[in-house]
Tab-separated table of N, CA, C and O in Angstrom:
chain	number	residue	atom	x	y	z
A	1	MET	N	0.829	-1.195	0.000
A	1	MET	CA	0.000	0.000	0.000
A	1	MET	C	0.874	1.260	0.000
A	1	MET	O	1.962	1.253	0.547
A	2	PRO	N	0.395	2.348	-0.557
A	2	PRO	CA	1.172	3.581	-0.560
A	2	PRO	C	1.468	4.048	0.862
A	2	PRO	O	0.636	3.922	1.751
A	3	THR	N	2.658	4.589	1.054
A	3	THR	CA	3.018	5.082	2.369
A	3	THR	C	2.835	6.589	2.485
A	3	THR	O	2.620	7.101	3.567
A	4	THR	N	2.944	7.307	1.403
A	4	THR	CA	2.749	8.749	1.402
A	4	THR	C	1.613	9.059	0.452
A	4	THR	O	1.672	8.708	-0.717
A	5	ASP	N	0.582	9.707	0.942
A	5	ASP	CA	-0.597	9.953	0.121
A	5	ASP	C	-0.330	10.887	-1.060
A	5	ASP	O	-0.696	10.586	-2.182
A	6	ILE	N	0.292	12.044	-0.781
A	6	ILE	CA	0.516	13.038	-1.825
A	6	ILE	C	1.967	13.500	-1.744
A	6	ILE	O	2.450	13.840	-0.668
A	7	PHE	N	2.642	13.497	-2.875
A	7	PHE	CA	4.038	13.929	-2.880
A	7	PHE	C	4.338	14.743	-4.132
A	7	PHE	O	3.687	14.584	-5.163
A	8	GLN	N	5.310	15.623	-4.010
A	8	GLN	CA	5.761	16.471	-5.109
A	8	GLN	C	6.849	15.739	-5.884
A	8	GLN	O	7.767	15.185	-5.288
A	9	VAL	N	6.750	15.738	-7.207
A	9	VAL	CA	7.788	15.170	-8.061
A	9	VAL	C	8.813	16.269	-8.313
A	9	VAL	O	8.461	17.373	-8.732
A	10	HIS	N	10.087	15.957	-8.063
A	10	HIS	CA	11.136	16.967	-8.162
A	10	HIS	C	11.864	16.983	-9.501
A	10	HIS	O	12.372	18.023	-9.908
A	11	ASP	N	11.946	15.830	-10.181
A	11	ASP	CA	12.612	15.755	-11.479
A	11	ASP	C	12.223	14.441	-12.164
A	11	ASP	O	11.459	13.656	-11.608
A	12	GLU	N	12.765	14.218	-13.356
A	12	GLU	CA	12.391	13.016	-14.111
A	12	GLU	C	12.818	11.735	-13.409
A	12	GLU	O	12.107	10.732	-13.453
A	13	ASP	N	13.978	11.752	-12.750
A	13	ASP	CA	14.424	10.567	-12.012
A	13	ASP	C	13.476	10.261	-10.859
A	13	ASP	O	13.149	9.100	-10.602
A	14	ASP	N	13.041	11.304	-10.165
A	14	ASP	CA	12.091	11.147	-9.063
A	14	ASP	C	10.780	10.545	-9.588
A	14	ASP	O	10.210	9.644	-8.981
A	15	PHE	N	10.326	11.035	-10.745
A	15	PHE	CA	9.104	10.526	-11.366
A	15	PHE	C	9.258	9.041	-11.701
A	15	PHE	O	8.382	8.226	-11.395
A	16	ALA	N	10.394	8.695	-12.296
A	16	ALA	CA	10.634	7.297	-12.661
A	16	ALA	C	10.648	6.404	-11.421
A	16	ALA	O	10.046	5.328	-11.418
A	17	THR	N	11.300	6.863	-10.375
A	17	THR	CA	11.434	6.063	-9.157
A	17	THR	C	10.127	5.940	-8.382
A	17	THR	O	9.745	4.845	-7.968
A	18	ARG	N	9.443	7.056	-8.181
A	18	ARG	CA	8.284	7.068	-7.292
A	18	ARG	C	6.967	6.791	-7.989
A	18	ARG	O	5.994	6.404	-7.339
A	19	VAL	N	6.908	6.988	-9.302
A	19	VAL	CA	5.648	6.810	-10.036
A	19	VAL	C	5.709	5.582	-10.942
A	19	VAL	O	4.895	4.666	-10.815
A	20	LEU	N	6.671	5.568	-11.844
A	20	LEU	CA	6.697	4.508	-12.846
A	20	LEU	C	7.038	3.140	-12.280
A	20	LEU	O	6.603	2.126	-12.820
A	21	THR	N	7.795	3.083	-11.184
A	21	THR	CA	8.147	1.783	-10.604
A	21	THR	C	7.310	1.453	-9.370
A	21	THR	O	7.574	0.445	-8.709
A	22	ALA	N	6.301	2.276	-9.092
A	22	ALA	CA	5.437	2.020	-7.934
A	22	ALA	C	4.670	0.714	-8.119
A	22	ALA	O	4.256	0.369	-9.233
A	23	LYS	N	4.504	0.003	-7.025
A	23	LYS	CA	3.767	-1.272	-7.056
A	23	LYS	C	2.285	-1.044	-7.359
A	23	LYS	O	1.662	-1.798	-8.102
A	24	ASP	N	1.723	-0.015	-6.755
A	24	ASP	CA	0.301	0.295	-6.930
A	24	ASP	C	0.127	1.431	-7.937
A	24	ASP	O	1.069	2.164	-8.238
A	25	ALA	N	-1.095	1.608	-8.412
A	25	ALA	CA	-1.415	2.729	-9.294
A	25	ALA	C	-1.173	4.040	-8.556
A	25	ALA	O	-1.397	4.143	-7.350
A	26	VAL	N	-0.689	5.030	-9.295
A	26	VAL	CA	-0.451	6.368	-8.758
A	26	VAL	C	-1.250	7.347	-9.606
A	26	VAL	O	-1.189	7.302	-10.834
A	27	ILE	N	-1.982	8.223	-8.944
A	27	ILE	CA	-2.651	9.313	-9.650
A	27	ILE	C	-1.622	10.423	-9.810
A	27	ILE	O	-0.982	10.828	-8.841
A	28	VAL	N	-1.447	10.892	-11.030
A	28	VAL	CA	-0.488	11.959	-11.305
A	28	VAL	C	-1.281	13.211	-11.639
A	28	VAL	O	-2.135	13.187	-12.518
A	29	GLY	N	-0.995	14.270	-10.907
A	29	GLY	CA	-1.630	15.553	-11.171
A	29	GLY	C	-0.638	16.487	-11.829
A	29	GLY	O	0.395	16.802	-11.243
A	30	PHE	N	-0.904	16.868	-13.060
A	30	PHE	CA	-0.061	17.836	-13.768
A	30	PHE	C	-0.703	19.206	-13.566
A	30	PHE	O	-1.801	19.459	-14.071
A	31	PHE	N	-0.016	20.073	-12.809
A	31	PHE	CA	-0.576	21.366	-12.436
A	31	PHE	C	0.417	22.490	-12.706
A	31	PHE	O	1.621	22.266	-12.714
A	32	ALA	N	-0.115	23.691	-12.872
A	32	ALA	CA	0.702	24.898	-12.980
A	32	ALA	C	0.441	25.743	-11.737
A	32	ALA	O	-0.707	25.856	-11.290
A	33	PRO	N	1.487	26.330	-11.161
A	33	PRO	CA	1.318	27.052	-9.893
A	33	PRO	C	0.425	28.288	-9.959
A	33	PRO	O	-0.216	28.627	-8.979
A	34	ASP	N	0.356	28.957	-11.094
A	34	ASP	CA	-0.446	30.176	-11.197
A	34	ASP	C	-1.784	29.951	-11.887
A	34	ASP	O	-2.356	30.858	-12.472
A	35	CYS	N	-2.307	28.742	-11.794
A	35	CYS	CA	-3.526	28.359	-12.497
A	35	CYS	C	-4.649	28.140	-11.477
A	35	CYS	O	-4.585	27.205	-10.681
A	36	GLU	N	-5.655	28.998	-11.505
A	36	GLU	CA	-6.766	28.876	-10.556
A	36	GLU	C	-7.549	27.581	-10.767
A	36	GLU	O	-7.967	26.936	-9.812
A	37	THR	N	-7.752	27.194	-12.015
A	37	THR	CA	-8.441	25.944	-12.297
A	37	THR	C	-7.654	24.774	-11.718
A	37	THR	O	-8.231	23.852	-11.146
A	38	CYS	N	-6.327	24.832	-11.858
A	38	CYS	CA	-5.473	23.775	-11.297
A	38	CYS	C	-5.647	23.682	-9.785
A	38	CYS	O	-5.726	22.579	-9.227
A	39	ASP	N	-5.705	24.839	-9.121
A	39	ASP	CA	-5.898	24.855	-7.667
A	39	ASP	C	-7.215	24.190	-7.287
A	39	ASP	O	-7.281	23.414	-6.330
A	40	THR	N	-8.265	24.476	-8.039
A	40	THR	CA	-9.578	23.896	-7.758
A	40	THR	C	-9.544	22.379	-7.948
A	40	THR	O	-10.012	21.621	-7.095
A	41	ILE	N	-8.969	21.931	-9.059
A	41	ILE	CA	-8.897	20.499	-9.336
A	41	ILE	C	-7.996	19.802	-8.328
A	41	ILE	O	-8.302	18.704	-7.850
A	42	TYR	N	-6.889	20.437	-7.967
A	42	TYR	CA	-5.996	19.846	-6.969
A	42	TYR	C	-6.724	19.665	-5.642
A	42	TYR	O	-6.634	18.615	-5.010
A	43	SER	N	-7.475	20.669	-5.225
A	43	SER	CA	-8.227	20.596	-3.971
A	43	SER	C	-9.242	19.448	-4.005
A	43	SER	O	-9.358	18.674	-3.049
A	44	ARG	N	-9.957	19.322	-5.112
A	44	ARG	CA	-10.940	18.237	-5.255
A	44	ARG	C	-10.237	16.873	-5.248
A	44	ARG	O	-10.699	15.928	-4.605
A	45	THR	N	-9.140	16.784	-5.976
A	45	THR	CA	-8.410	15.518	-6.072
A	45	THR	C	-7.804	15.141	-4.727
A	45	THR	O	-7.832	13.970	-4.339
A	46	GLU	N	-7.295	16.119	-4.016
A	46	GLU	CA	-6.733	15.878	-2.685
A	46	GLU	C	-7.787	15.260	-1.761
A	46	GLU	O	-7.492	14.322	-1.014
A	47	GLN	N	-9.011	15.742	-1.854
A	47	GLN	CA	-10.107	15.193	-1.050
A	47	GLN	C	-10.363	13.736	-1.416
A	47	GLN	O	-10.532	12.878	-0.541
A	48	VAL	N	-10.369	13.417	-2.711
A	48	VAL	CA	-10.597	12.041	-3.168
A	48	VAL	C	-9.441	11.137	-2.743
A	48	VAL	O	-9.663	10.004	-2.297
A	49	ILE	N	-8.220	11.629	-2.822
A	49	ILE	CA	-7.058	10.842	-2.389
A	49	ILE	C	-7.167	10.553	-0.898
A	49	ILE	O	-6.918	9.435	-0.451
A	50	GLU	N	-7.577	11.531	-0.126
A	50	GLU	CA	-7.751	11.339	1.321
A	50	GLU	C	-8.801	10.260	1.597
A	50	GLU	O	-8.633	9.437	2.492
A	51	GLU	N	-9.867	10.243	0.816
A	51	GLU	CA	-10.918	9.235	0.982
A	51	GLU	C	-10.405	7.826	0.681
A	51	GLU	O	-10.954	6.849	1.159
A	52	ASN	N	-9.374	7.736	-0.150
A	52	ASN	CA	-8.842	6.444	-0.606
A	52	ASN	C	-7.383	6.256	-0.203
A	52	ASN	O	-6.640	5.532	-0.861
A	53	LYS	N	-6.964	6.885	0.883
A	53	LYS	CA	-5.538	6.954	1.212
A	53	LYS	C	-4.873	5.604	1.459
A	53	LYS	O	-3.674	5.486	1.331
A	54	GLU	N	-5.625	4.590	1.785
A	54	GLU	CA	-5.029	3.268	1.967
A	54	GLU	C	-4.826	2.543	0.638
A	54	GLU	O	-4.197	1.497	0.589
A	55	LYS	N	-5.363	3.108	-0.447
A	55	LYS	CA	-5.355	2.408	-1.730
A	55	LYS	C	-4.581	3.118	-2.831
A	55	LYS	O	-4.238	2.486	-3.832
A	56	VAL	N	-4.346	4.408	-2.667
A	56	VAL	CA	-3.750	5.165	-3.779
A	56	VAL	C	-2.942	6.343	-3.242
A	56	VAL	O	-3.224	6.854	-2.157
A	57	SER	N	-1.952	6.731	-4.018
A	57	SER	CA	-1.196	7.942	-3.702
A	57	SER	C	-1.263	8.867	-4.916
A	57	SER	O	-1.727	8.472	-5.993
A	58	MET	N	-0.778	10.087	-4.724
A	58	MET	CA	-0.823	11.075	-5.802
A	58	MET	C	0.523	11.768	-5.925
A	58	MET	O	1.097	12.198	-4.934
A	59	ALA	N	0.974	11.865	-7.159
A	59	ALA	CA	2.193	12.598	-7.477
A	59	ALA	C	1.809	13.923	-8.109
A	59	ALA	O	1.017	13.953	-9.053
A	60	LYS	N	2.353	15.016	-7.577
A	60	LYS	CA	2.113	16.342	-8.153
A	60	LYS	C	3.282	16.711	-9.048
A	60	LYS	O	4.433	16.663	-8.625
A	61	VAL	N	2.973	17.068	-10.283
A	61	VAL	CA	3.995	17.496	-11.229
A	61	VAL	C	3.719	18.949	-11.602
A	61	VAL	O	2.649	19.280	-12.110
A	62	ASN	N	4.695	19.818	-11.335
A	62	ASN	CA	4.603	21.220	-11.715
A	62	ASN	C	4.980	21.309	-13.192
A	62	ASN	O	6.137	21.096	-13.556
A	63	ILE	N	3.998	21.596	-14.044
A	63	ILE	CA	4.251	21.571	-15.488
A	63	ILE	C	5.144	22.723	-15.947
A	63	ILE	O	5.725	22.641	-17.029
A	64	ASP	N	5.276	23.773	-15.148
A	64	ASP	CA	6.195	24.854	-15.497
A	64	ASP	C	7.638	24.433	-15.224
A	64	ASP	O	8.520	24.634	-16.053
A	65	ASP	N	7.876	23.837	-14.064
A	65	ASP	CA	9.229	23.410	-13.692
A	65	ASP	C	9.665	22.155	-14.429
A	65	ASP	O	10.854	21.963	-14.685
A	66	LEU	N	8.725	21.282	-14.736
A	66	LEU	CA	9.038	20.003	-15.384
A	66	LEU	C	8.338	19.901	-16.737
A	66	LEU	O	7.642	18.938	-17.043
A	67	SER	N	8.553	20.902	-17.565
A	67	SER	CA	7.838	20.975	-18.843
A	67	SER	C	8.215	19.821	-19.781
A	67	SER	O	7.357	19.293	-20.483
A	68	GLU	N	9.480	19.411	-19.795
A	68	GLU	CA	9.867	18.299	-20.672
A	68	GLU	C	9.174	17.005	-20.250
A	68	GLU	O	8.704	16.239	-21.095
A	69	LEU	N	9.122	16.750	-18.952
A	69	LEU	CA	8.433	15.565	-18.443
A	69	LEU	C	6.954	15.619	-18.800
A	69	LEU	O	6.386	14.643	-19.290
A	70	SER	N	6.345	16.763	-18.586
A	70	SER	CA	4.923	16.928	-18.893
A	70	SER	C	4.651	16.692	-20.373
A	70	SER	O	3.723	15.961	-20.740
A	71	GLN	N	5.460	17.297	-21.226
A	71	GLN	CA	5.274	17.146	-22.672
A	71	GLN	C	5.495	15.706	-23.120
A	71	GLN	O	4.838	15.237	-24.051
A	72	LYS	N	6.399	15.007	-22.448
A	72	LYS	CA	6.653	13.599	-22.770
A	72	LYS	C	5.373	12.776	-22.651
A	72	LYS	O	5.164	11.808	-23.374
A	73	TYR	N	4.478	13.199	-21.732
A	73	TYR	CA	3.215	12.484	-21.523
A	73	TYR	C	2.032	13.227	-22.137
A	73	TYR	O	0.883	12.989	-21.781
A	74	GLY	N	2.319	14.132	-23.059
A	74	GLY	CA	1.269	14.803	-23.814
A	74	GLY	C	0.555	15.913	-23.064
A	74	GLY	O	-0.541	16.300	-23.449
A	75	VAL	N	1.172	16.423	-22.011
A	75	VAL	CA	0.554	17.490	-21.224
A	75	VAL	C	1.253	18.806	-21.541
A	75	VAL	O	2.447	18.960	-21.284
A	76	VAL	N	0.510	19.736	-22.125
A	76	VAL	CA	1.077	21.050	-22.433
A	76	VAL	C	0.425	22.137	-21.595
A	76	VAL	O	0.949	23.241	-21.488
A	77	ALA	N	-0.709	21.841	-21.008
A	77	ALA	CA	-1.407	22.783	-20.133
A	77	ALA	C	-2.145	21.987	-19.059
A	77	ALA	O	-2.575	20.860	-19.293
A	78	GLY	N	-2.258	22.586	-17.895
A	78	GLY	CA	-2.957	21.921	-16.802
A	78	GLY	C	-4.332	22.502	-16.619
A	78	GLY	O	-4.678	23.500	-17.237
A	79	PRO	N	-5.111	21.878	-15.809
A	79	PRO	CA	-4.804	20.677	-15.049
A	79	PRO	C	-5.112	19.402	-15.831
A	79	PRO	O	-6.052	19.346	-16.616
A	80	VAL	N	-4.292	18.381	-15.590
A	80	VAL	CA	-4.519	17.058	-16.148
A	80	VAL	C	-4.248	16.045	-15.039
A	80	VAL	O	-3.240	16.132	-14.354
A	81	LEU	N	-5.160	15.119	-14.874
A	81	LEU	CA	-4.958	13.987	-13.967
A	81	LEU	C	-4.678	12.769	-14.822
A	81	LEU	O	-5.233	12.628	-15.903
A	82	ALA	N	-3.807	11.900	-14.321
A	82	ALA	CA	-3.469	10.688	-15.056
A	82	ALA	C	-3.340	9.535	-14.079
A	82	ALA	O	-3.075	9.737	-12.894
A	83	VAL	N	-3.517	8.333	-14.584
A	83	VAL	CA	-3.281	7.119	-13.811
A	83	VAL	C	-2.013	6.484	-14.363
A	83	VAL	O	-1.930	6.214	-15.561
A	84	ALA	N	-1.033	6.283	-13.487
A	84	ALA	CA	0.205	5.609	-13.869
A	84	ALA	C	0.258	4.252	-13.189
A	84	ALA	O	-0.017	4.133	-11.989
A	85	GLN	N	0.596	3.239	-13.960
A	85	GLN	CA	0.745	1.894	-13.406
A	85	GLN	C	1.597	1.068	-14.366
A	85	GLN	O	1.509	1.249	-15.579
A	86	ASN	N	2.408	0.198	-13.787
A	86	ASN	CA	3.266	-0.683	-14.586
A	86	ASN	C	4.153	0.081	-15.566
A	86	ASN	O	4.345	-0.321	-16.705
A	87	GLY	N	4.666	1.232	-15.125
A	87	GLY	CA	5.625	1.980	-15.927
A	87	GLY	C	5.057	2.858	-17.014
A	87	GLY	O	5.802	3.410	-17.813
A	88	LYS	N	3.736	3.016	-17.060
A	88	LYS	CA	3.170	3.874	-18.106
A	88	LYS	C	1.925	4.609	-17.625
A	88	LYS	O	1.300	4.224	-16.651
A	89	ILE	N	1.598	5.648	-18.361
A	89	ILE	CA	0.366	6.394	-18.121
A	89	ILE	C	-0.742	5.649	-18.848
A	89	ILE	O	-0.680	5.443	-20.059
A	90	LEU	N	-1.754	5.235	-18.095
A	90	LEU	CA	-2.839	4.432	-18.673
A	90	LEU	C	-3.983	5.268	-19.216
A	90	LEU	O	-4.591	4.922	-20.223
A	91	LYS	N	-4.316	6.336	-18.501
A	91	LYS	CA	-5.410	7.191	-18.970
A	91	LYS	C	-5.292	8.558	-18.332
A	91	LYS	O	-4.592	8.742	-17.344
A	92	LYS	N	-5.996	9.535	-18.937
A	92	LYS	CA	-5.932	10.919	-18.466
A	92	LYS	C	-7.329	11.525	-18.376
A	92	LYS	O	-8.242	11.095	-19.080
A	93	LEU	N	-7.415	12.525	-17.515
A	93	LEU	CA	-8.646	13.307	-17.346
A	93	LEU	C	-8.220	14.769	-17.293
A	93	LEU	O	-7.394	15.139	-16.462
A	94	SER	N	-8.776	15.584	-18.175
A	94	SER	CA	-8.380	16.995	-18.191
A	94	SER	C	-9.599	17.890	-18.081
A	94	SER	O	-10.734	17.426	-18.099
A	95	GLY	N	-9.324	19.169	-17.953
A	95	GLY	CA	-10.407	20.140	-17.844
A	95	GLY	C	-10.786	20.415	-16.410
A	95	GLY	O	-9.941	20.393	-15.517
A	96	MET	N	-12.072	20.648	-16.181
A	96	MET	CA	-12.580	21.061	-14.876
A	96	MET	C	-13.634	20.069	-14.394
A	96	MET	O	-14.809	20.404	-14.252
A	97	PRO	N	-13.250	18.811	-14.133
A	97	PRO	CA	-14.241	17.819	-13.699
A	97	PRO	C	-14.750	18.094	-12.293
A	97	PRO	O	-14.021	18.622	-11.441
A	98	GLU	N	-15.993	17.742	-12.071
A	98	GLU	CA	-16.571	17.826	-10.730
A	98	GLU	C	-15.975	16.714	-9.867
A	98	GLU	O	-15.412	15.750	-10.388
A	99	ILE	N	-16.144	16.826	-8.575
A	99	ILE	CA	-15.531	15.866	-7.662
A	99	ILE	C	-16.022	14.438	-7.900
A	99	ILE	O	-15.243	13.485	-7.784
A	100	ASP	N	-17.278	14.267	-8.272
A	100	ASP	CA	-17.787	12.911	-8.538
A	100	ASP	C	-17.087	12.280	-9.742
A	100	ASP	O	-16.829	11.083	-9.750
A	101	GLU	N	-16.774	13.085	-10.750
A	101	GLU	CA	-16.054	12.568	-11.917
A	101	GLU	C	-14.613	12.202	-11.536
A	101	GLU	O	-14.073	11.190	-11.984
A	102	ILE	N	-13.992	13.024	-10.686
A	102	ILE	CA	-12.643	12.716	-10.205
A	102	ILE	C	-12.677	11.443	-9.366
A	102	ILE	O	-11.818	10.560	-9.510
A	103	ARG	N	-13.679	11.317	-8.523
A	103	ARG	CA	-13.837	10.122	-7.675
A	103	ARG	C	-13.941	8.869	-8.553
A	103	ARG	O	-13.281	7.864	-8.313
A	104	LYS	N	-14.750	8.935	-9.601
A	104	LYS	CA	-14.928	7.802	-10.517
A	104	LYS	C	-13.614	7.497	-11.241
A	104	LYS	O	-13.236	6.329	-11.394
A	105	PHE	N	-12.900	8.534	-11.664
A	105	PHE	CA	-11.626	8.372	-12.356
A	105	PHE	C	-10.601	7.675	-11.451
A	105	PHE	O	-9.936	6.728	-11.861
A	106	VAL	N	-10.500	8.121	-10.206
A	106	VAL	CA	-9.559	7.526	-9.257
A	106	VAL	C	-9.939	6.077	-8.977
A	106	VAL	O	-9.091	5.179	-9.008
A	107	LYS	N	-11.204	5.836	-8.712
A	107	LYS	CA	-11.645	4.460	-8.411
A	107	LYS	C	-11.402	3.523	-9.589
A	107	LYS	O	-10.994	2.384	-9.404
A	108	SER	N	-11.627	3.992	-10.801
A	108	SER	CA	-11.363	3.135	-11.964
A	108	SER	C	-9.856	2.909	-12.100
A	108	SER	O	-9.429	1.832	-12.520
A	109	GLY	N	-9.064	3.901	-11.714
A	109	GLY	CA	-7.615	3.770	-11.784
A	109	GLY	C	-7.055	2.750	-10.799
A	109	GLY	O	-6.017	2.153	-11.050
A	110	ILE	N	-7.763	2.535	-9.705
A	110	ILE	CA	-7.299	1.551	-8.715
A	110	ILE	C	-8.106	0.264	-8.809
A	110	ILE	O	-8.045	-0.578	-7.929
A	111	GLY	N	-8.851	0.140	-9.894
A	111	GLY	CA	-9.571	-1.109	-10.155
A	111	GLY	C	-10.845	-1.291	-9.377
A	111	GLY	O	-11.296	-2.412	-9.169
A	112	GLU	N	-11.476	-0.184	-8.948
A	112	GLU	CA	-12.696	-0.298	-8.167
A	112	GLU	C	-13.922	0.271	-8.854
A	112	GLU	O	-14.982	0.325	-8.270
A	113	GLY	N	-13.778	0.709	-10.069
A	113	GLY	CA	-14.946	1.289	-10.731
A	113	GLY	C	-14.930	0.984	-12.209
A	113	GLY	O	-14.051	0.323	-12.722
A	114	ASP	N	-15.919	1.507	-12.877
A	114	ASP	CA	-16.003	1.351	-14.337
A	114	ASP	C	-15.213	2.461	-14.983
A	114	ASP	O	-15.077	3.542	-14.451
A	115	ASP	N	-14.687	2.208	-16.164
A	115	ASP	CA	-13.936	3.236	-16.895
A	115	ASP	C	-14.821	4.292	-17.468
A	115	ASP	O	-15.858	4.244	-17.834
């Protein structure tokens, strides 16, 4: 099970170590620091992660600081949520989803819901 619910990704090596090689699915949040929509989505996602803290963790990626990493996964603007498992990004959710949509996305990412 994840030991840290939410953590900041510091560089590509950190992403590879903590996200791509993680045993369990990791929700990856691609956010920009000066983005109000990102703040709203992060707050909603943080609540969902807290509800599922024994089952999932979340990696925060600052798309301004880690633009090459973000672009590598097709993210050019935030906010974008992604599910990473088995060394790859499996699916993404972008825009301004309501908390119920984020909840469904997270649950499907950890194998508890429908896609």
